[in-house]
CSV table of C-alpha atoms in Angstrom, one decimal:
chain,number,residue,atom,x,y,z
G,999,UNK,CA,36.8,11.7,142.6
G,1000,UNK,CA,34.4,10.5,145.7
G,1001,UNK,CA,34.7,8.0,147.5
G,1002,UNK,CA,32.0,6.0,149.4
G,1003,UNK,CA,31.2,3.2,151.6
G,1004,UNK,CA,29.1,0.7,150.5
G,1005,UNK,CA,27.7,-1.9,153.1
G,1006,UNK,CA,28.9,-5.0,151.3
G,1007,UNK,CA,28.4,-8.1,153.7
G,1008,UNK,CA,26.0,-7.9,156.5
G,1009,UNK,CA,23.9,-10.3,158.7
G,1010,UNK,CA,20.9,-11.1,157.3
G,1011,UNK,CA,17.4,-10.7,159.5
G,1012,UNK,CA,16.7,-14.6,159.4
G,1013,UNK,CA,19.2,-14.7,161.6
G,1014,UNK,CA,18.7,-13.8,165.1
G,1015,UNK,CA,21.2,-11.6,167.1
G,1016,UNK,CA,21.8,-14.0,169.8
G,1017,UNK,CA,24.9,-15.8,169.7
G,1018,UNK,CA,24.9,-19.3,169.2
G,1019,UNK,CA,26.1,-21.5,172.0
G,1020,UNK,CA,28.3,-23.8,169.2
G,1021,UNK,CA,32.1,-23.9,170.0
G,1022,UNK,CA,34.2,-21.3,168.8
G,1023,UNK,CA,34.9,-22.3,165.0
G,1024,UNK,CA,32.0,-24.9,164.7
G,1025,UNK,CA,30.8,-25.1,161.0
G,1026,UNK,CA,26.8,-24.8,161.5
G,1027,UNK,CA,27.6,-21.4,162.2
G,1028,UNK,CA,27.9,-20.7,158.7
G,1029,UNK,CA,25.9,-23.3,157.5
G,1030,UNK,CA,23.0,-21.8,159.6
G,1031,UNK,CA,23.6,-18.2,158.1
G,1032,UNK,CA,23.9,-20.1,154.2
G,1033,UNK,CA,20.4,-21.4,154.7
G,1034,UNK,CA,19.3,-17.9,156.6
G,1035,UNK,CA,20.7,-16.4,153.3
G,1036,UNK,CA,19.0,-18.9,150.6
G,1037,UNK,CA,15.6,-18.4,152.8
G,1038,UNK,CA,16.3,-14.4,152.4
G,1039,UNK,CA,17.0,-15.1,148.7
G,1040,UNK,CA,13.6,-16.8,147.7
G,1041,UNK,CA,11.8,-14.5,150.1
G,1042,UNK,CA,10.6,-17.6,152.2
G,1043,UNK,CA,10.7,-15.9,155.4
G,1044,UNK,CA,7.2,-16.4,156.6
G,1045,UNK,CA,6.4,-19.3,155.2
G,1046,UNK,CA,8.9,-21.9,156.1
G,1047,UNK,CA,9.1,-24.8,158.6
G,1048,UNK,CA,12.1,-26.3,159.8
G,1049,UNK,CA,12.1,-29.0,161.4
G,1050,UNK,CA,15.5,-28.9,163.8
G,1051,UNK,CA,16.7,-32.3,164.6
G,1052,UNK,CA,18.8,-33.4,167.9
G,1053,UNK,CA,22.0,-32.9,168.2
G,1054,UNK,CA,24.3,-29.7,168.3
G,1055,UNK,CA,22.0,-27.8,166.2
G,1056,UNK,CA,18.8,-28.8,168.4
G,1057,UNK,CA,18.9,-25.2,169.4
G,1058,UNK,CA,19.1,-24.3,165.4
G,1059,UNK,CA,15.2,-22.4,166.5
G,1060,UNK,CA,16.6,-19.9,168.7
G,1061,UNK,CA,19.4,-18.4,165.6
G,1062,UNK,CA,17.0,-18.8,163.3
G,1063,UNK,CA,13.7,-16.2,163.0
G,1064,UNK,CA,11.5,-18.8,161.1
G,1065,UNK,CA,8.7,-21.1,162.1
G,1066,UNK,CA,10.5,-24.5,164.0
G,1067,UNK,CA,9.3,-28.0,164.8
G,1068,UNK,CA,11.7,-30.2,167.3
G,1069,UNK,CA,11.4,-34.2,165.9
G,1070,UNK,CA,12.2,-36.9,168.0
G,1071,UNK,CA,15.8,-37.8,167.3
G,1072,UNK,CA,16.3,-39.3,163.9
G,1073,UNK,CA,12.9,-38.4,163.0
G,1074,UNK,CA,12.9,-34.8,161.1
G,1075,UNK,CA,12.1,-36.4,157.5
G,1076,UNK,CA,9.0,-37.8,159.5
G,1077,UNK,CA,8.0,-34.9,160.8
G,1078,UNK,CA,9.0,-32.5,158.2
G,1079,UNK,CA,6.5,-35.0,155.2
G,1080,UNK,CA,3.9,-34.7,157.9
G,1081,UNK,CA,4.2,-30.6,158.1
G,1082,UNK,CA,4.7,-30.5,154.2
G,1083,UNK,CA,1.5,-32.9,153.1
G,1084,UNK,CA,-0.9,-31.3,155.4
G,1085,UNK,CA,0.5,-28.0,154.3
G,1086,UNK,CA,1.9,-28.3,150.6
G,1087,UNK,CA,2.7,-24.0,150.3
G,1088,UNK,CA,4.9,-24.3,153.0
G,1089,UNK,CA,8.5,-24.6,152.6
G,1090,UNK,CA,9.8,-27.3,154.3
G,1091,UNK,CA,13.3,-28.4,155.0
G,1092,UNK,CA,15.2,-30.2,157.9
G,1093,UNK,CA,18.4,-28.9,159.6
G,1094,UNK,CA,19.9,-32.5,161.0
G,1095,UNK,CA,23.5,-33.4,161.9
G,1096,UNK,CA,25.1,-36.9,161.3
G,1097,UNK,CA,25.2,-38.7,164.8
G,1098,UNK,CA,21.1,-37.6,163.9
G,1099,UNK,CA,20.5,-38.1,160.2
G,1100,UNK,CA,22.9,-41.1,159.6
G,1101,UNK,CA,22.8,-43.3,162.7
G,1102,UNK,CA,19.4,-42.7,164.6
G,1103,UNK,CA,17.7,-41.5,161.5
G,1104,UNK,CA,18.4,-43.7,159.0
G,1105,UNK,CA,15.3,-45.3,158.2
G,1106,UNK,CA,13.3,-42.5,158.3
G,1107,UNK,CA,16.0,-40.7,155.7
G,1108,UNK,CA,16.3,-43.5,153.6
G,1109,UNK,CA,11.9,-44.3,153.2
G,1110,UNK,CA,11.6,-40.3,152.8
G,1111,UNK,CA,14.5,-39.7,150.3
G,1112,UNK,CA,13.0,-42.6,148.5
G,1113,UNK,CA,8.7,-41.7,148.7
G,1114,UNK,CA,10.3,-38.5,147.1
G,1115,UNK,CA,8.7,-36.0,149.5
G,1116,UNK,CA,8.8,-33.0,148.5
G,1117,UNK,CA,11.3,-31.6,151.2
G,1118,UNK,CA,14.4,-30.4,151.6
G,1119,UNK,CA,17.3,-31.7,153.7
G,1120,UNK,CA,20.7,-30.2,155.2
G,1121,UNK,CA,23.2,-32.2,156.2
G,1122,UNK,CA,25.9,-31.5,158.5
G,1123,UNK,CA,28.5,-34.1,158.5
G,1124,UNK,CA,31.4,-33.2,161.3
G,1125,UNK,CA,32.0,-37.4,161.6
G,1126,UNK,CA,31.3,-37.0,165.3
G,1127,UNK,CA,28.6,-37.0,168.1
G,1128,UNK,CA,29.5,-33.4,169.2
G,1129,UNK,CA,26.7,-32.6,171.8
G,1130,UNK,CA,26.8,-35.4,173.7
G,1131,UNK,CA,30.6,-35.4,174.3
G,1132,UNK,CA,32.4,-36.4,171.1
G,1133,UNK,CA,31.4,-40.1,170.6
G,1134,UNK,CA,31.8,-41.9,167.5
G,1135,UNK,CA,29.4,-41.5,165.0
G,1136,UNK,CA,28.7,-43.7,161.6
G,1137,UNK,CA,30.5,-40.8,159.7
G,1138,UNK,CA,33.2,-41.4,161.7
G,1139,UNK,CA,36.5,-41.7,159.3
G,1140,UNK,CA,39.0,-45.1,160.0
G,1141,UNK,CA,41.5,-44.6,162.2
G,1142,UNK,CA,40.0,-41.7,163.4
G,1143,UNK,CA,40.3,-40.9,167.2
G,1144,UNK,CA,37.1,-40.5,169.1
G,1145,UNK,CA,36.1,-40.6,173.2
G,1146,UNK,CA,34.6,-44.3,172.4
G,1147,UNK,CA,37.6,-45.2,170.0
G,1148,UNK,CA,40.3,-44.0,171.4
G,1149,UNK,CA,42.4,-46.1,168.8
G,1150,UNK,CA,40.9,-44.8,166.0
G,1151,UNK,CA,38.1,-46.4,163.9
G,1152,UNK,CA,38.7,-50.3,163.7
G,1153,UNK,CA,37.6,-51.3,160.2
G,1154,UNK,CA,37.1,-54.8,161.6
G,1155,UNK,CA,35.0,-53.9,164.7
G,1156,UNK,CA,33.2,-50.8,163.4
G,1157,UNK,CA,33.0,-51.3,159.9
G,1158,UNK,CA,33.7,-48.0,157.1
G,1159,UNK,CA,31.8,-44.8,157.7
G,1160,UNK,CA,28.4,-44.4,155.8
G,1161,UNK,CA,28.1,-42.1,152.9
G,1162,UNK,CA,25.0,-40.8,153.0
G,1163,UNK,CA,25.0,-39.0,149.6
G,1164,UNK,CA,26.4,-41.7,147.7
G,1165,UNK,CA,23.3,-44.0,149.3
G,1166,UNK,CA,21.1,-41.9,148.6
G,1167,UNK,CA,21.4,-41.1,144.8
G,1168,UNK,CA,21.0,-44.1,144.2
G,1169,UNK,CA,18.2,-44.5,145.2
G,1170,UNK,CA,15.3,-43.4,141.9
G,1171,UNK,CA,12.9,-40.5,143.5
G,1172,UNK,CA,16.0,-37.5,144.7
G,1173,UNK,CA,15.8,-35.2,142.8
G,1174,UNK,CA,19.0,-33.4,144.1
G,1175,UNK,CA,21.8,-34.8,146.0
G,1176,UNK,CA,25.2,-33.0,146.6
G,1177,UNK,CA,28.2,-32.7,148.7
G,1178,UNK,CA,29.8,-29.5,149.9
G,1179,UNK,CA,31.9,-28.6,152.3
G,1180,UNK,CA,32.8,-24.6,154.2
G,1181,UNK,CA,36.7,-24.9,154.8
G,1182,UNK,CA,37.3,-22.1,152.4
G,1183,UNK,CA,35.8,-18.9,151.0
G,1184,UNK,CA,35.3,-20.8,147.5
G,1185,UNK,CA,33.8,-23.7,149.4
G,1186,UNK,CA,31.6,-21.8,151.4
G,1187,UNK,CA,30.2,-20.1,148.0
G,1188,UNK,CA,29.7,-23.7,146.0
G,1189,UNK,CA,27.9,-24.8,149.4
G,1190,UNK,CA,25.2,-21.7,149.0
G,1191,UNK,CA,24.5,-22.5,145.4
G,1192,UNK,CA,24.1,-25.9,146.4
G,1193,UNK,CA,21.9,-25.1,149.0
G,1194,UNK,CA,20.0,-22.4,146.9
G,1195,UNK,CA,19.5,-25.3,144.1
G,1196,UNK,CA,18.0,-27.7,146.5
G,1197,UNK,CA,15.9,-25.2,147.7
G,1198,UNK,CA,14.7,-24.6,144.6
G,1199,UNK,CA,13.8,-28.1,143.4
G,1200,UNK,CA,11.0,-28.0,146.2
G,1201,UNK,CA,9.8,-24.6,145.4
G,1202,UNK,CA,9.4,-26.2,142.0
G,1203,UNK,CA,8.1,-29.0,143.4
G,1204,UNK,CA,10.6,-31.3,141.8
G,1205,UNK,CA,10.7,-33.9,145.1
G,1206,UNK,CA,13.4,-34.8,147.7
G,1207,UNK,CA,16.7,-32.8,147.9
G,1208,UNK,CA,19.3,-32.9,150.4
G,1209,UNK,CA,22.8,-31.3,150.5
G,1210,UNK,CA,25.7,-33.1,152.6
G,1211,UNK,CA,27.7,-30.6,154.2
G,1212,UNK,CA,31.3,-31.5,155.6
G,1213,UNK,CA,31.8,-29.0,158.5
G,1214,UNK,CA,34.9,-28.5,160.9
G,1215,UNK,CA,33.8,-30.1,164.9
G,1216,UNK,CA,37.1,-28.4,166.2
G,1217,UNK,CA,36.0,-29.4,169.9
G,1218,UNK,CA,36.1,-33.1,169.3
G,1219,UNK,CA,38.6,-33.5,166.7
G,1220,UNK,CA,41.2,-31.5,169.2
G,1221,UNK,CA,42.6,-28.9,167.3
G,1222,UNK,CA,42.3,-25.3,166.5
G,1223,UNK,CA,39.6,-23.8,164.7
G,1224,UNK,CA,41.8,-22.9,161.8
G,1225,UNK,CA,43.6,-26.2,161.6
G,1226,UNK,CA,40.0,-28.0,161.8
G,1227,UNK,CA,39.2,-25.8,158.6
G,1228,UNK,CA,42.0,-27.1,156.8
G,1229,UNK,CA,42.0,-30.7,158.3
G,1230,UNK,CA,38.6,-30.9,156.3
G,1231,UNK,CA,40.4,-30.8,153.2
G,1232,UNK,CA,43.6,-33.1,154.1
G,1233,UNK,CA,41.7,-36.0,155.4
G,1234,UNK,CA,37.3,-35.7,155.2
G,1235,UNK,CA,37.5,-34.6,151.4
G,1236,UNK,CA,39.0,-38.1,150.8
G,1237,UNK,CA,37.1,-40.0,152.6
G,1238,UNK,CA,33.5,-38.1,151.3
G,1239,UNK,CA,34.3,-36.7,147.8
G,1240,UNK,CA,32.7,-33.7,147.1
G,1241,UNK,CA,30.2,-33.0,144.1
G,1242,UNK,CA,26.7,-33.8,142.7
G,1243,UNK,CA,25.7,-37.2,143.1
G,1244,UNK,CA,22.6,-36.9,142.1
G,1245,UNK,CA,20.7,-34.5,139.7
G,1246,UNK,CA,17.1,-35.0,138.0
G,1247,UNK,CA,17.3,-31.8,135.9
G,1248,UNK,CA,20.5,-32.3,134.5
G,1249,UNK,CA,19.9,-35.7,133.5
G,1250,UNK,CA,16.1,-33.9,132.0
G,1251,UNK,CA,18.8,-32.0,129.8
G,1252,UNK,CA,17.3,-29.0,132.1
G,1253,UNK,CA,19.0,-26.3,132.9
G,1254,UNK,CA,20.1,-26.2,136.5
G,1255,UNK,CA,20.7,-23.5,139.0
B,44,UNK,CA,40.4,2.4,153.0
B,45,UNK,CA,37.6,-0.5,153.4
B,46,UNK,CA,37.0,-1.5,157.1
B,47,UNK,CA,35.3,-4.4,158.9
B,48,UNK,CA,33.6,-4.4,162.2
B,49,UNK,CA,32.9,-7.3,164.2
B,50,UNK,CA,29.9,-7.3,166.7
B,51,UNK,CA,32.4,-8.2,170.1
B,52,UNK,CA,29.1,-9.9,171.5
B,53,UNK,CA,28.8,-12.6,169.0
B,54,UNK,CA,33.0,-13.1,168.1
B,55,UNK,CA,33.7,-15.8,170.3
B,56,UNK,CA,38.0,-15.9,169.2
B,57,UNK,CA,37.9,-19.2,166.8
B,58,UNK,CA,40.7,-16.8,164.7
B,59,UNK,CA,39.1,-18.0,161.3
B,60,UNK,CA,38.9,-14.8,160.1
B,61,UNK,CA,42.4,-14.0,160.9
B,62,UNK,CA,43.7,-17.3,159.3
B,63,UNK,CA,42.1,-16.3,156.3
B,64,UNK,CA,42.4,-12.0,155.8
B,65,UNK,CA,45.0,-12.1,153.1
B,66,UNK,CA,46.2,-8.8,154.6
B,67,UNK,CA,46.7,-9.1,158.1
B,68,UNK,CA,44.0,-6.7,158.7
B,69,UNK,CA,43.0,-8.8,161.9
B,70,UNK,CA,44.0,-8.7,165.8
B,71,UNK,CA,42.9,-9.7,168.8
B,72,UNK,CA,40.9,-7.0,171.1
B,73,UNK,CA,42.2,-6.3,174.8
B,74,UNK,CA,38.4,-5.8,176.3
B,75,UNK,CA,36.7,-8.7,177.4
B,76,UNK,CA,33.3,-9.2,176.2
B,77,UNK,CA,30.5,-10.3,178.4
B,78,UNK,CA,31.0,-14.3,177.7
B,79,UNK,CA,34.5,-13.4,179.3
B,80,UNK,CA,36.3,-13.7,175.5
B,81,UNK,CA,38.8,-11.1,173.7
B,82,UNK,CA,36.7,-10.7,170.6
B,83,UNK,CA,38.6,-10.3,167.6
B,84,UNK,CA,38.6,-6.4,166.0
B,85,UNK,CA,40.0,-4.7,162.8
B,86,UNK,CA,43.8,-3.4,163.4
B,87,UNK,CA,44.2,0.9,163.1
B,88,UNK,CA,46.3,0.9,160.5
B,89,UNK,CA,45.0,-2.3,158.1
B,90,UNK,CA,45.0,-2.2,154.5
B,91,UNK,CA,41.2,-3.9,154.5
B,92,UNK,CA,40.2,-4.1,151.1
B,93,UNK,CA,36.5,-5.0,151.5
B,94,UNK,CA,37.5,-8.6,149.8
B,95,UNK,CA,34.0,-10.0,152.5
B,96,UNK,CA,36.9,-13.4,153.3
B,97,UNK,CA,36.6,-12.7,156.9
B,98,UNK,CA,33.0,-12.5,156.9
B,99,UNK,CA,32.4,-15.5,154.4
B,100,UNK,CA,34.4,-17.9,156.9
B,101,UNK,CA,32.9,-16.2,160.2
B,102,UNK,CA,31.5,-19.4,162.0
B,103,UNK,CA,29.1,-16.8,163.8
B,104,UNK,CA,28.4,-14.1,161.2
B,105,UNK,CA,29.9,-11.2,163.6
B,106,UNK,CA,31.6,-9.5,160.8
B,107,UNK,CA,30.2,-6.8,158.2
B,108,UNK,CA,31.9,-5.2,155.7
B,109,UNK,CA,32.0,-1.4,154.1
B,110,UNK,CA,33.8,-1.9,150.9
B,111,UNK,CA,35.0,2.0,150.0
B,112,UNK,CA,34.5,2.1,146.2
B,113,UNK,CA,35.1,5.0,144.1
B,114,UNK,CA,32.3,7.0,142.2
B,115,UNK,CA,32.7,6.4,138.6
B,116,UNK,CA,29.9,8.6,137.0
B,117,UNK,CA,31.4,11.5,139.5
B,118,UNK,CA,34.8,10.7,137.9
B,119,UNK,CA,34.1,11.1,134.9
B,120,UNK,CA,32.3,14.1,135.3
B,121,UNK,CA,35.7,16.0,136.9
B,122,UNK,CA,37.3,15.2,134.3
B,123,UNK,CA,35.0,16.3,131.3
């Protein structure tokens, strides 16, 4: 009987080897190494555009080794139709964050979710500004302590957070619109399917897909990484269900992914 | 026995990893790295079983995995 050693989880080369400046336990971590693993996966190395929005992940092109575009904040989907009309065999997706996507960006996510580009969207939903000191955002859960509502969320005042997934399915031209989250091992797994289905409506040219990801900001909601992971669970999950919202093929009677 | 390494230049402590090793494989190092953190390291004597939790939940994707498997073809072979 021999016994060998198999290499059974390694870093993939999208990634780069620098480390990230993200807090320790910060969820785009692992979000960025999903996508660096679904780009490894369709072999879409050289020939992908990401267009990284502003936010924590603005520096999402130095951890990544593909092509990058910076948009304005808010203005990824813009800029990521633009790269994918005038060059339709690229793969094009945008990396945004919530305080980005859902507050700044809304227009621009809601006009190019509903043209149908053919684009793909990740979207990391921690429910705070992180980067600019841990403001609140639109995702921003009630009663939920932030530096500009130290009270929590005030339903009156502020109004209930936006769900972005649920707005956007229902809107005719997605093709693909799910929630995930990465606070466990089984999560993290559904997330990269997820992920590798959206990616593969626009390889197949199938129109606009985006995938919501709940993600731990254990900086900002002042706890430890650990607890942050499981605080996802005991108060986001109920807030932002997780699951398909939205899924062309299935409703095709295709099968999916 | 499996065994995990994690790259002490991109472990910055968050202790997912330990939180989630369902066999307590996990401790914290006594070397500082060069961002002046104890990185997080396998322990000596830790019954790692290549299960890949540690590096699934890894927020920075520090950790690889060697997952010792026995040879099966080999196996059989002794024993015929």
């Amino acid at each position: 009987m021999t016994q060998t050693e198999k290499k059974v989880f390694a870093r993939t080369e999208v990634l780069t080897s620098q480390q990230t400046h993200y807090c320790p336990g910060c969820g785009h971590g692992i979000v960025h190494r999903l996508v660096a693993e679904a780009l490894d996966h369709f072999g879409l190395r050289e020939k992908t555009v990401c267009v990284a929005p502003v936010g924590c992940s603005v520096l999402a092109y130095k951890y990544l080794a593909i092509d990058m575009s910076e948009a304005a904040h808010g203005r990824a989907p813009a800029v990521a139709t633009g790269v994918k009309r005038a060059r339709p065999d690229l793969f094009v997706f945008t990396y945004q964050g919530d305080g980005d996507l859902a507050a700044i960006g809304t227009a621009e996510i809601v006009h190019a979710a509903n043209r149908g580009e053919n684009i793909s969207v990740v979207f990391v939903n921690n429910a705070v500004y992180g980067m600019t000191g841990g403001q609140m955002a639109p995702t921003t859960m009630l009663g939920q302590k932030t530096t500009t509502s130290p009270a929590g969320r005030n339903l009156q005042s502020e109004g209930s957070p936006i769900k972005v997934a649920e707005m956007l399915s229902a809107l005719d031209a997605p093709s693909y619109i799910a929630r995930v989250t990465v606070d466990k091992p089984a999560a993290v797994r559904k997330a990269k399917q997820a992920i590798l289905t959206a990616f593969q409506r626009q390889i197949d040219g199938k129109g606009f897909s985006l995938v919501e990801v709940l993600s731990p900001c254990p900086t900002y909601w002042r706890m430890p990484a650990a607890k942050a992971m499981s605080a996802i669970e005991d108060t986001m999950v109920k807030v932002f269900p997780l699951g398909v919202f939205k899924d062309k093929e299935a409703a095709n009677g295709n099968q999916t992914a | 026995m499996s065994r995990i390494e994690i790259n002490p230049e991109l472990c910055k402590a968050c202790e997912v990893c330990l939180a989630f090793c369902p066999k307590d494989c996990i401790q914290q190092s006594d070397t500082l790295n060069r961002y002046g953190v104890y990185p997080m390291q396998m322990k000596e004597a830790a019954e790692c079983t290549g299960c890949t939790l540690c590096a699934t939940m890894c927020p920075d994707t520090a950790i690889t995995v060697y997952r010792t498997v026995v040879e099966k073809a080999q196996n059989q072979e002794a024993s015929t």
